[in-house]
GROMACS .gro file of C-alpha atoms in nm:
model
  214
    1MET     CA    1   0.159  -1.458  -1.350
    2SER     CA    2  -0.074  -1.632  -1.554
    3THR     CA    3  -0.396  -1.464  -1.652
    4PHE     CA    4  -0.702  -1.586  -1.795
    5THR     CA    5  -1.011  -1.425  -1.955
    6ILE     CA    6  -1.344  -1.577  -1.884
    7LEU     CA    7  -1.611  -1.496  -2.141
    8LEU     CA    8  -1.941  -1.478  -1.940
    9GLY     CA    9  -2.283  -1.407  -2.049
   10GLY     CA   10  -2.360  -1.080  -1.948
   11ASP     CA   11  -2.318  -0.725  -2.135
   12LEU     CA   12  -1.992  -0.631  -2.316
   13ILE     CA   13  -1.869  -0.363  -2.511
   14ARG     CA   14  -1.506  -0.338  -2.670
   15THR     CA   15  -1.299  -0.067  -2.576
   16PRO     CA   16  -0.908   0.020  -2.605
   17LEU     CA   17  -0.893  -0.044  -2.204
   18LEU     CA   18  -1.074  -0.399  -2.222
   19ASP     CA   19  -0.817  -0.482  -2.532
   20ARG     CA   20  -0.538  -0.395  -2.329
   21GLN     CA   21  -0.665  -0.602  -2.021
   22VAL     CA   22  -0.721  -0.896  -2.204
   23GLU     CA   23  -0.394  -0.891  -2.449
   24GLY     CA   24  -0.179  -1.180  -2.413
   25SER     CA   25  -0.424  -1.373  -2.185
   26ARG     CA   26  -0.538  -1.742  -2.251
   27VAL     CA   27  -0.926  -1.785  -2.299
   28ILE     CA   28  -1.195  -1.974  -2.184
   29ALA     CA   29  -1.591  -1.937  -2.281
   30ALA     CA   30  -1.881  -2.034  -2.060
   31ASP     CA   31  -2.173  -2.120  -2.273
   32ALA     CA   32  -2.315  -1.798  -2.449
   33GLY     CA   33  -1.987  -1.626  -2.360
   34ILE     CA   34  -1.865  -1.748  -2.652
   35GLY     CA   35  -2.034  -1.461  -2.844
   36HIS     CA   36  -1.793  -1.222  -2.700
   37ALA     CA   37  -1.490  -1.376  -2.846
   38ARG     CA   38  -1.629  -1.277  -3.166
   39ILE     CA   39  -1.651  -0.920  -3.021
   40LEU     CA   40  -1.323  -0.921  -2.920
   41GLY     CA   41  -1.154  -1.110  -3.177
   42LEU     CA   42  -1.055  -1.385  -2.956
   43THR     CA   43  -1.058  -1.780  -2.985
   44PRO     CA   44  -1.073  -1.949  -2.679
   45GLU     CA   45  -0.897  -2.268  -2.563
   46LEU     CA   46  -1.191  -2.426  -2.422
   47TRP     CA   47  -1.570  -2.375  -2.421
   48VAL     CA   48  -1.784  -2.523  -2.111
   49GLY     CA   49  -2.123  -2.529  -1.991
   50ASP     CA   50  -2.454  -2.732  -2.063
   51PHE     CA   51  -2.477  -2.540  -2.413
   52ASP     CA   52  -2.824  -2.429  -2.390
   53SER     CA   53  -2.752  -2.073  -2.474
   54VAL     CA   54  -2.522  -2.101  -2.778
   55PRO     CA   55  -2.550  -1.851  -3.031
   56ALA     CA   56  -2.644  -1.852  -3.382
   57ASP     CA   57  -2.415  -1.842  -3.684
   58LEU     CA   58  -2.087  -1.887  -3.511
   59PRO     CA   59  -1.826  -1.854  -3.737
   60ASP     CA   60  -1.625  -2.165  -3.795
   61ASP     CA   61  -1.293  -2.104  -3.564
   62LEU     CA   62  -1.545  -2.053  -3.306
   63ALA     CA   63  -1.807  -2.319  -3.342
   64SER     CA   64  -1.489  -2.578  -3.363
   65VAL     CA   65  -1.352  -2.445  -3.021
   66PRO     CA   66  -1.287  -2.795  -2.783
   67ARG     CA   67  -1.595  -2.850  -2.549
   68LYS     CA   68  -1.625  -2.959  -2.228
   69VAL     CA   69  -2.027  -3.032  -2.166
   70PHE     CA   70  -2.209  -3.055  -1.843
   71PRO     CA   71  -2.551  -3.158  -1.777
   72ALA     CA   72  -2.818  -2.878  -1.740
   73GLU     CA   73  -2.905  -3.000  -1.391
   74LYS     CA   74  -2.538  -2.956  -1.204
   75ASP     CA   75  -2.434  -2.757  -0.899
   76MET     CA   76  -2.212  -2.483  -1.046
   77THR     CA   77  -2.292  -2.210  -1.313
   78ASP     CA   78  -2.136  -2.245  -1.660
   79GLY     CA   79  -1.928  -1.928  -1.555
   80GLU     CA   80  -1.821  -2.112  -1.213
   81LEU     CA   81  -1.694  -2.430  -1.443
   82ALA     CA   82  -1.494  -2.196  -1.690
   83ILE     CA   83  -1.344  -2.024  -1.385
   84ALA     CA   84  -1.265  -2.341  -1.228
   85ALA     CA   85  -1.125  -2.486  -1.574
   86ALA     CA   86  -0.876  -2.184  -1.561
   87LEU     CA   87  -0.768  -2.245  -1.215
   88GLU     CA   88  -0.684  -2.599  -1.302
   89ARG     CA   89  -0.487  -2.482  -1.562
   90GLY     CA   90  -0.259  -2.257  -1.304
   91ALA     CA   91  -0.460  -1.931  -1.344
   92THR     CA   92  -0.340  -1.659  -1.090
   93SER     CA   93  -0.505  -1.366  -1.223
   94LEU     CA   94  -0.865  -1.366  -1.383
   95VAL     CA   95  -1.047  -1.121  -1.642
   96LEU     CA   96  -1.404  -1.172  -1.608
   97ALA     CA   97  -1.548  -1.027  -1.923
   98GLY     CA   98  -1.954  -0.985  -1.946
   99ALA     CA   99  -1.983  -1.025  -1.586
  100PHE     CA  100  -2.250  -0.759  -1.526
  101GLY     CA  101  -2.593  -0.701  -1.675
  102GLY     CA  102  -2.726  -0.982  -1.892
  103LYS     CA  103  -3.065  -1.174  -1.871
  104ARG     CA  104  -3.001  -1.310  -1.531
  105ALA     CA  105  -2.954  -1.103  -1.246
  106ASP     CA  106  -2.866  -1.398  -0.996
  107HIS     CA  107  -2.576  -1.485  -1.217
  108ALA     CA  108  -2.457  -1.115  -1.228
  109PHE     CA  109  -2.469  -1.109  -0.836
  110LEU     CA  110  -2.280  -1.464  -0.821
  111HIS     CA  111  -2.008  -1.315  -1.034
  112LEU     CA  112  -1.961  -1.030  -0.805
  113ALA     CA  113  -1.950  -1.222  -0.476
  114LEU     CA  114  -1.748  -1.506  -0.659
  115GLY     CA  115  -1.486  -1.246  -0.743
  116VAL     CA  116  -1.459  -1.124  -0.401
  117ARG     CA  117  -1.420  -1.491  -0.269
  118LEU     CA  118  -1.157  -1.578  -0.531
  119ALA     CA  119  -0.935  -1.260  -0.424
  120GLU     CA  120  -0.961  -1.396  -0.066
  121GLU     CA  121  -0.817  -1.702  -0.181
  122GLY     CA  122  -0.535  -1.521  -0.337
  123THR     CA  123  -0.635  -1.487  -0.727
  124LYS     CA  124  -0.616  -1.148  -0.883
  125VAL     CA  125  -0.973  -1.071  -1.017
  126LEU     CA  126  -1.121  -0.815  -1.280
  127LEU     CA  127  -1.456  -0.795  -1.358
  128THR     CA  128  -1.569  -0.615  -1.672
  129SER     CA  129  -1.835  -0.498  -1.921
  130GLY     CA  130  -1.596  -0.304  -2.099
  131ALA     CA  131  -1.756   0.013  -2.001
  132GLN     CA  132  -1.750  -0.056  -1.594
  133GLU     CA  133  -1.520  -0.257  -1.400
  134GLY     CA  134  -1.512  -0.415  -1.039
  135VAL     CA  135  -1.199  -0.471  -0.834
  136PRO     CA  136  -1.258  -0.677  -0.497
  137LEU     CA  137  -1.143  -0.483  -0.197
  138LEU     CA  138  -0.940  -0.675   0.051
  139PRO     CA  139  -0.843  -0.570   0.413
  140GLY     CA  140  -0.554  -0.333   0.366
  141LYS     CA  141  -0.484  -0.025   0.136
  142ALA     CA  142  -0.542  -0.022  -0.248
  143ARG     CA  143  -0.427   0.257  -0.496
  144PHE     CA  144  -0.602   0.312  -0.845
  145ASP     CA  145  -0.487   0.484  -1.147
  146TYR     CA  146  -0.884   0.619  -1.239
  147ALA     CA  147  -0.897   0.960  -1.431
  148GLY     CA  148  -1.015   1.226  -1.250
  149GLY     CA  149  -1.406   1.232  -1.263
  150THR     CA  150  -1.423   0.872  -1.310
  151LEU     CA  151  -1.749   0.757  -1.107
  152PHE     CA  152  -1.740   0.462  -0.868
  153SER     CA  153  -1.910   0.321  -0.579
  154ILE     CA  154  -1.778   0.074  -0.314
  155LEU     CA  155  -2.051  -0.233  -0.285
  156GLY     CA  156  -2.045  -0.381   0.059
  157PHE     CA  157  -2.092  -0.782   0.077
  158SER     CA  158  -2.100  -0.754   0.481
  159ASP     CA  159  -2.047  -0.474   0.743
  160LEU     CA  160  -1.737  -0.287   0.703
  161SER     CA  161  -1.524  -0.132   0.918
  162GLY     CA  162  -1.236   0.105   0.924
  163LEU     CA  163  -1.291   0.227   0.572
  164THR     CA  164  -1.071   0.520   0.430
  165VAL     CA  165  -1.128   0.680   0.090
  166THR     CA  166  -0.922   0.958  -0.016
  167GLY     CA  167  -0.857   1.111  -0.379
  168ALA     CA  168  -1.242   1.150  -0.423
  169GLN     CA  169  -1.506   1.404  -0.394
  170TRP     CA  170  -1.624   1.236  -0.106
  171LEU     CA  171  -1.390   1.148   0.155
  172LEU     CA  172  -1.422   0.913   0.412
  173ASN     CA  173  -1.182   0.844   0.755
  174HIS     CA  174  -1.222   0.532   0.907
  175VAL     CA  175  -1.563   0.492   0.913
  176ASP     CA  176  -1.791   0.170   0.982
  177VAL     CA  177  -2.064   0.119   0.713
  178ALA     CA  178  -2.341  -0.127   0.766
  179PHE     CA  179  -2.421  -0.366   0.502
  180GLY     CA  180  -2.679  -0.258   0.283
  181SER     CA  181  -2.619   0.125   0.330
  182SER     CA  182  -2.584   0.355   0.065
  183LEU     CA  183  -2.317   0.586   0.217
  184THR     CA  184  -2.079   0.435  -0.044
  185ILE     CA  185  -2.270   0.506  -0.378
  186SER     CA  186  -2.191   0.728  -0.629
  187ASN     CA  187  -1.837   0.902  -0.554
  188ALA     CA  188  -1.613   1.028  -0.804
  189VAL     CA  189  -1.214   1.009  -0.839
  190LYS     CA  190  -1.053   1.347  -0.752
  191GLY     CA  191  -0.687   1.298  -0.772
  192ARG     CA  192  -0.536   0.953  -0.688
  193LEU     CA  193  -0.762   0.736  -0.548
  194GLU     CA  194  -0.677   0.524  -0.215
  195ILE     CA  195  -0.911   0.302  -0.030
  196ALA     CA  196  -0.792   0.109   0.289
  197LEU     CA  197  -1.030  -0.137   0.457
  198GLY     CA  198  -1.003  -0.264   0.795
  199HIS     CA  199  -1.249  -0.554   0.814
  200GLY     CA  200  -1.516  -0.682   0.568
  201ARG     CA  201  -1.606  -0.764   0.240
  202ALA     CA  202  -1.666  -0.503  -0.047
  203LEU     CA  203  -1.588  -0.438  -0.417
  204LEU     CA  204  -1.501  -0.147  -0.578
  205LEU     CA  205  -1.746  -0.076  -0.901
  206ALA     CA  206  -1.574   0.194  -1.141
  207HIS     CA  207  -1.694   0.361  -1.459
  208PRO     CA  208  -1.388   0.420  -1.636
  209TYR     CA  209  -1.561   0.416  -1.995
  210PRO     CA  210  -1.904   0.607  -1.951
  211LEU     CA  211  -2.170   0.514  -2.206
  212PRO     CA  212  -2.401   0.818  -2.350
  213GLU     CA  213  -2.710   0.851  -2.189
  214SER     CA  214  -3.000   0.683  -2.347
   0.00000   0.00000   0.00000
């Protein structure tokens, strides 16, 4: 398996879990995502985008990363271009670091939807901010090793059918969930979390490293 970490422009904190997830991976930065390379102690092999959001005062090793420059008027976001570059280099697994938050809600939504689409096409995908992470849910069964009490939600990108959730505070048994329903928001792990999905598009959003309340 060839794992690439894609550095996106959303929120990111460094955690021991994130360090383990990106360890040994190849790295590509998308425009402002190069700033996360400094946080994580990584040096990308490629930096792509239109370079309209380059952080100031980059150290020499990051400023000299090979660039692939695109015009500002283009049909793909910088993040999607970075993902495409990774797939061209043989990526079979992607860690999308900085996939949540940031200044652009439209980009954050795209990362979630794109993660689901890539998973459907056979690429393993993890979306993360260090504090929270997303895993696309495909029809079938999936098991997760989150600690007891970990907060999670299931985000539906369509109507869902045959959804079963075990190992959680709130159990579901082969239920149908309408698109836009809040039924699967704010659950908590209680045991070994298992999710089975009959049909639909969804993403598990978990909070394995909760931040202190502000």
